[in-house]
Amino acid sequence: QVQLVESGGGLVQAGGSLRLSCAASGSILRINDMGWYRQAPGNQRDLVAVISSGGSTNYADSVKGRFTISRDNAKNTVYLQMNSLKPEDTAVYYCNAVLSSAYAPAFRGYWGQGTQVTVSS
């Protein structure tokens, strides 16, 4: 059974920083892309940032220059460093990983449970 466990959310003032972590566990064979998405109340879930297994990254325009995604392949973990946070960054942040496992060898996407990020003005 594959699990993605997120941590690091919380309440921060505008201009502050937070670092999110997401660790994948289970009978994992290989992980391709890992990413972060966010969903504010009443909105759809949108891509924030994604990183490939080789380290290539892509960001939503709204977070470019403020957020940095990274990963530790040895730990099956992806991080999101969020600086200069704004109230509009308030959302539930979800981790996603495209991976294959011993129980499901075909690559598919898995989601974490989500972590709340609240930025006060």
mmCIF file of N, CA, C and O in Angstrom, residues 23-66:
data_model
loop_
_atom_site.group_PDB
_atom_site.id
_atom_site.type_symbol
_atom_site.label_atom_id
_atom_site.label_comp_id
_atom_site.label_asym_id
_atom_site.label_seq_id
_atom_site.Cartn_x
_atom_site.Cartn_y
_atom_site.Cartn_z
ATOM 1 N N ALA A 23 6.455 12.653 2.126
ATOM 2 C CA ALA A 23 7.231 11.422 2.023
ATOM 3 C C ALA A 23 6.354 10.295 1.490
ATOM 4 O O ALA A 23 5.264 10.057 2.021
ATOM 5 N N ALA A 24 6.834 9.627 0.461
ATOM 6 C CA ALA A 24 6.131 8.476 -0.100
ATOM 7 C C ALA A 24 6.704 7.195 0.486
ATOM 8 O O ALA A 24 7.924 7.053 0.621
ATOM 9 N N SER A 25 5.802 6.277 0.842
ATOM 10 C CA SER A 25 6.250 5.008 1.415
ATOM 11 C C SER A 25 5.404 3.866 0.878
ATOM 12 O O SER A 25 4.336 4.087 0.317
ATOM 13 N N GLY A 26 5.882 2.647 1.076
ATOM 14 C CA GLY A 26 5.211 1.460 0.570
ATOM 15 C C GLY A 26 6.154 0.695 -0.340
ATOM 16 O O GLY A 26 7.355 0.982 -0.378
ATOM 17 N N SER A 27 5.615 -0.244 -1.060
ATOM 18 C CA SER A 27 6.462 -1.071 -1.928
ATOM 19 C C SER A 27 6.706 -0.359 -3.257
ATOM 20 O O SER A 27 6.288 -0.821 -4.314
ATOM 21 N N ILE A 28 7.413 0.768 -3.178
ATOM 22 C CA ILE A 28 7.634 1.625 -4.345
ATOM 23 C C ILE A 28 8.768 1.084 -5.198
ATOM 24 O O ILE A 28 9.840 0.756 -4.677
ATOM 25 N N LEU A 29 8.514 1.000 -6.497
ATOM 26 C CA LEU A 29 9.547 0.572 -7.430
ATOM 27 C C LEU A 29 10.264 1.775 -8.033
ATOM 28 O O LEU A 29 11.492 1.809 -8.092
ATOM 29 N N ARG A 30 9.493 2.751 -8.496
ATOM 30 C CA ARG A 30 10.087 3.915 -9.149
ATOM 31 C C ARG A 30 9.111 5.073 -9.061
ATOM 32 O O ARG A 30 7.903 4.899 -9.211
ATOM 33 N N ILE A 31 9.654 6.281 -8.842
ATOM 34 C CA ILE A 31 8.840 7.498 -8.821
ATOM 35 C C ILE A 31 9.258 8.381 -9.982
ATOM 36 O O ILE A 31 10.445 8.662 -10.152
ATOM 37 N N ASN A 32 8.296 8.803 -10.754
ATOM 38 C CA ASN A 32 8.564 9.780 -11.821
ATOM 39 C C ASN A 32 8.346 11.184 -11.269
ATOM 40 O O ASN A 32 9.040 11.606 -10.371
ATOM 41 N N ASP A 33 7.349 11.894 -11.784
ATOM 42 C CA ASP A 33 7.100 13.252 -11.315
ATOM 43 C C ASP A 33 6.547 13.274 -9.893
ATOM 44 O O ASP A 33 5.768 12.402 -9.497
ATOM 45 N N MET A 34 6.950 14.298 -9.152
ATOM 46 C CA MET A 34 6.349 14.608 -7.853
ATOM 47 C C MET A 34 5.942 16.077 -7.884
ATOM 48 O O MET A 34 6.655 16.905 -8.478
ATOM 49 N N GLY A 35 4.830 16.388 -7.253
ATOM 50 C CA GLY A 35 4.374 17.764 -7.344
ATOM 51 C C GLY A 35 3.503 18.184 -6.182
ATOM 52 O O GLY A 35 3.126 17.378 -5.328
ATOM 53 N N TRP A 36 3.215 19.475 -6.184
ATOM 54 C CA TRP A 36 2.318 20.075 -5.196
ATOM 55 C C TRP A 36 1.177 20.777 -5.921
ATOM 56 O O TRP A 36 1.391 21.477 -6.916
ATOM 57 N N TYR A 37 -0.008 20.585 -5.396
ATOM 58 C CA TYR A 37 -1.211 21.236 -5.888
ATOM 59 C C TYR A 37 -1.863 21.927 -4.697
ATOM 60 O O TYR A 37 -1.578 21.612 -3.546
ATOM 61 N N ARG A 38 -2.761 22.858 -4.995
ATOM 62 C CA ARG A 38 -3.486 23.511 -3.908
ATOM 63 C C ARG A 38 -4.919 23.762 -4.308
ATOM 64 O O ARG A 38 -5.235 23.913 -5.494
ATOM 65 N N GLN A 39 -5.759 23.792 -3.283
ATOM 66 C CA GLN A 39 -7.182 24.001 -3.503
ATOM 67 C C GLN A 39 -7.721 24.914 -2.419
ATOM 68 O O GLN A 39 -7.701 24.565 -1.239
ATOM 69 N N ALA A 40 -8.208 26.068 -2.842
ATOM 70 C CA ALA A 40 -8.870 27.004 -1.935
ATOM 71 C C ALA A 40 -10.365 26.707 -1.944
ATOM 72 O O ALA A 40 -10.879 26.132 -2.909
ATOM 73 N N PRO A 41 -11.096 27.107 -0.887
ATOM 74 C CA PRO A 41 -12.536 26.826 -0.835
ATOM 75 C C PRO A 41 -13.255 27.370 -2.052
ATOM 76 O O PRO A 41 -13.063 28.534 -2.447
ATOM 77 N N GLY A 42 -14.066 26.528 -2.683
ATOM 78 C CA GLY A 42 -14.835 26.930 -3.841
ATOM 79 C C GLY A 42 -14.071 26.914 -5.150
ATOM 80 O O GLY A 42 -14.640 27.220 -6.201
ATOM 81 N N ASN A 43 -12.789 26.565 -5.080
ATOM 82 C CA ASN A 43 -11.960 26.545 -6.288
ATOM 83 C C ASN A 43 -11.563 25.123 -6.665
ATOM 84 O O ASN A 43 -11.661 24.198 -5.860
ATOM 85 N N GLN A 44 -11.075 24.968 -7.875
ATOM 86 C CA GLN A 44 -10.559 23.663 -8.282
ATOM 87 C C GLN A 44 -9.147 23.490 -7.760
ATOM 88 O O GLN A 44 -8.512 24.444 -7.294
ATOM 89 N N ARG A 45 -8.672 22.263 -7.835
ATOM 90 C CA ARG A 45 -7.310 21.960 -7.411
ATOM 91 C C ARG A 45 -6.358 22.329 -8.551
ATOM 92 O O ARG A 45 -6.497 21.832 -9.668
ATOM 93 N N ASP A 46 -5.405 23.191 -8.265
ATOM 94 C CA ASP A 46 -4.490 23.700 -9.282
ATOM 95 C C ASP A 46 -3.052 23.294 -8.985
ATOM 96 O O ASP A 46 -2.642 23.188 -7.834
ATOM 97 N N LEU A 47 -2.291 23.139 -10.060
ATOM 98 C CA LEU A 47 -0.875 22.832 -9.935
ATOM 99 C C LEU A 47 -0.126 24.028 -9.351
ATOM 100 O O LEU A 47 -0.319 25.168 -9.784
ATOM 101 N N VAL A 48 0.750 23.758 -8.386
ATOM 102 C CA VAL A 48 1.635 24.781 -7.847
ATOM 103 C C VAL A 48 3.037 24.612 -8.432
ATOM 104 O O VAL A 48 3.623 25.545 -8.959
ATOM 105 N N ALA A 49 3.560 23.398 -8.334
ATOM 106 C CA ALA A 49 4.916 23.123 -8.832
ATOM 107 C C ALA A 49 5.074 21.623 -9.016
ATOM 108 O O ALA A 49 4.437 20.829 -8.327
ATOM 109 N N VAL A 50 5.924 21.250 -9.965
ATOM 110 C CA VAL A 50 6.202 19.836 -10.229
ATOM 111 C C VAL A 50 7.687 19.677 -10.500
ATOM 112 O O VAL A 50 8.328 20.594 -11.032
ATOM 113 N N ILE A 51 8.219 18.516 -10.121
ATOM 114 C CA ILE A 51 9.630 18.217 -10.351
ATOM 115 C C ILE A 51 9.746 16.796 -10.880
ATOM 116 O O ILE A 51 9.123 15.876 -10.354
ATOM 117 N N SER A 52 10.551 16.631 -11.919
ATOM 118 C CA SER A 52 10.734 15.310 -12.508
ATOM 119 C C SER A 52 11.784 14.526 -11.713
ATOM 120 O O SER A 52 12.474 15.079 -10.847
ATOM 121 N N SER A 53 11.921 13.256 -12.047
ATOM 122 C CA SER A 53 12.922 12.441 -11.372
ATOM 123 C C SER A 53 14.335 12.941 -11.645
ATOM 124 O O SER A 53 15.239 12.744 -10.826
ATOM 125 N N GLY A 54 14.497 13.632 -12.764
ATOM 126 C CA GLY A 54 15.812 14.185 -13.111
ATOM 127 C C GLY A 54 16.054 15.580 -12.577
ATOM 128 O O GLY A 54 17.144 16.123 -12.752
ATOM 129 N N GLY A 55 15.037 16.155 -11.940
ATOM 130 C CA GLY A 55 15.210 17.462 -11.325
ATOM 131 C C GLY A 55 14.666 18.645 -12.117
ATOM 132 O O GLY A 55 14.772 19.786 -11.670
ATOM 133 N N SER A 56 14.050 18.400 -13.261
ATOM 134 C CA SER A 56 13.432 19.507 -14.004
ATOM 135 C C SER A 56 12.196 19.981 -13.260
ATOM 136 O O SER A 56 11.435 19.167 -12.732
ATOM 137 N N THR A 57 12.007 21.299 -13.247
ATOM 138 C CA THR A 57 10.903 21.877 -12.475
ATOM 139 C C THR A 57 10.004 22.740 -13.349
ATOM 140 O O THR A 57 10.414 23.256 -14.397
ATOM 141 N N ASN A 58 8.774 22.894 -12.875
ATOM 142 C CA ASN A 58 7.811 23.766 -13.525
ATOM 143 C C ASN A 58 6.938 24.373 -12.433
ATOM 144 O O ASN A 58 6.560 23.668 -11.480
ATOM 145 N N TYR A 59 6.618 25.667 -12.567
ATOM 146 C CA TYR A 59 5.869 26.378 -11.543
ATOM 147 C C TYR A 59 4.668 27.093 -12.136
ATOM 148 O O TYR A 59 4.691 27.552 -13.280
ATOM 149 N N ALA A 60 3.656 27.253 -11.324
ATOM 150 C CA ALA A 60 2.561 28.136 -11.681
ATOM 151 C C ALA A 60 3.102 29.564 -11.697
ATOM 152 O O ALA A 60 3.967 29.926 -10.898
ATOM 153 N N ASP A 61 2.579 30.383 -12.601
ATOM 154 C CA ASP A 61 3.058 31.758 -12.710
ATOM 155 C C ASP A 61 2.924 32.517 -11.394
ATOM 156 O O ASP A 61 3.760 33.361 -11.057
ATOM 157 N N SER A 62 1.879 32.213 -10.653
ATOM 158 C CA SER A 62 1.591 32.952 -9.422
ATOM 159 C C SER A 62 2.622 32.718 -8.316
ATOM 160 O O SER A 62 2.670 33.483 -7.350
ATOM 161 N N VAL A 63 3.437 31.660 -8.435
ATOM 162 C CA VAL A 63 4.396 31.366 -7.362
ATOM 163 C C VAL A 63 5.844 31.466 -7.824
ATOM 164 O O VAL A 63 6.761 31.305 -7.012
ATOM 165 N N LYS A 64 6.048 31.718 -9.096
ATOM 166 C CA LYS A 64 7.423 31.808 -9.606
ATOM 167 C C LYS A 64 8.210 32.889 -8.861
ATOM 168 O O LYS A 64 7.714 33.995 -8.653
ATOM 169 N N GLY A 65 9.430 32.539 -8.474
ATOM 170 C CA GLY A 65 10.275 33.474 -7.755
ATOM 171 C C GLY A 65 10.044 33.487 -6.261
ATOM 172 O O GLY A 65 10.839 34.079 -5.513
ATOM 173 N N ARG A 66 8.974 32.843 -5.802
ATOM 174 C CA ARG A 66 8.677 32.809 -4.355
ATOM 175 C C ARG A 66 8.756 31.388 -3.790
ATOM 176 O O ARG A 66 9.163 31.195 -2.641
#
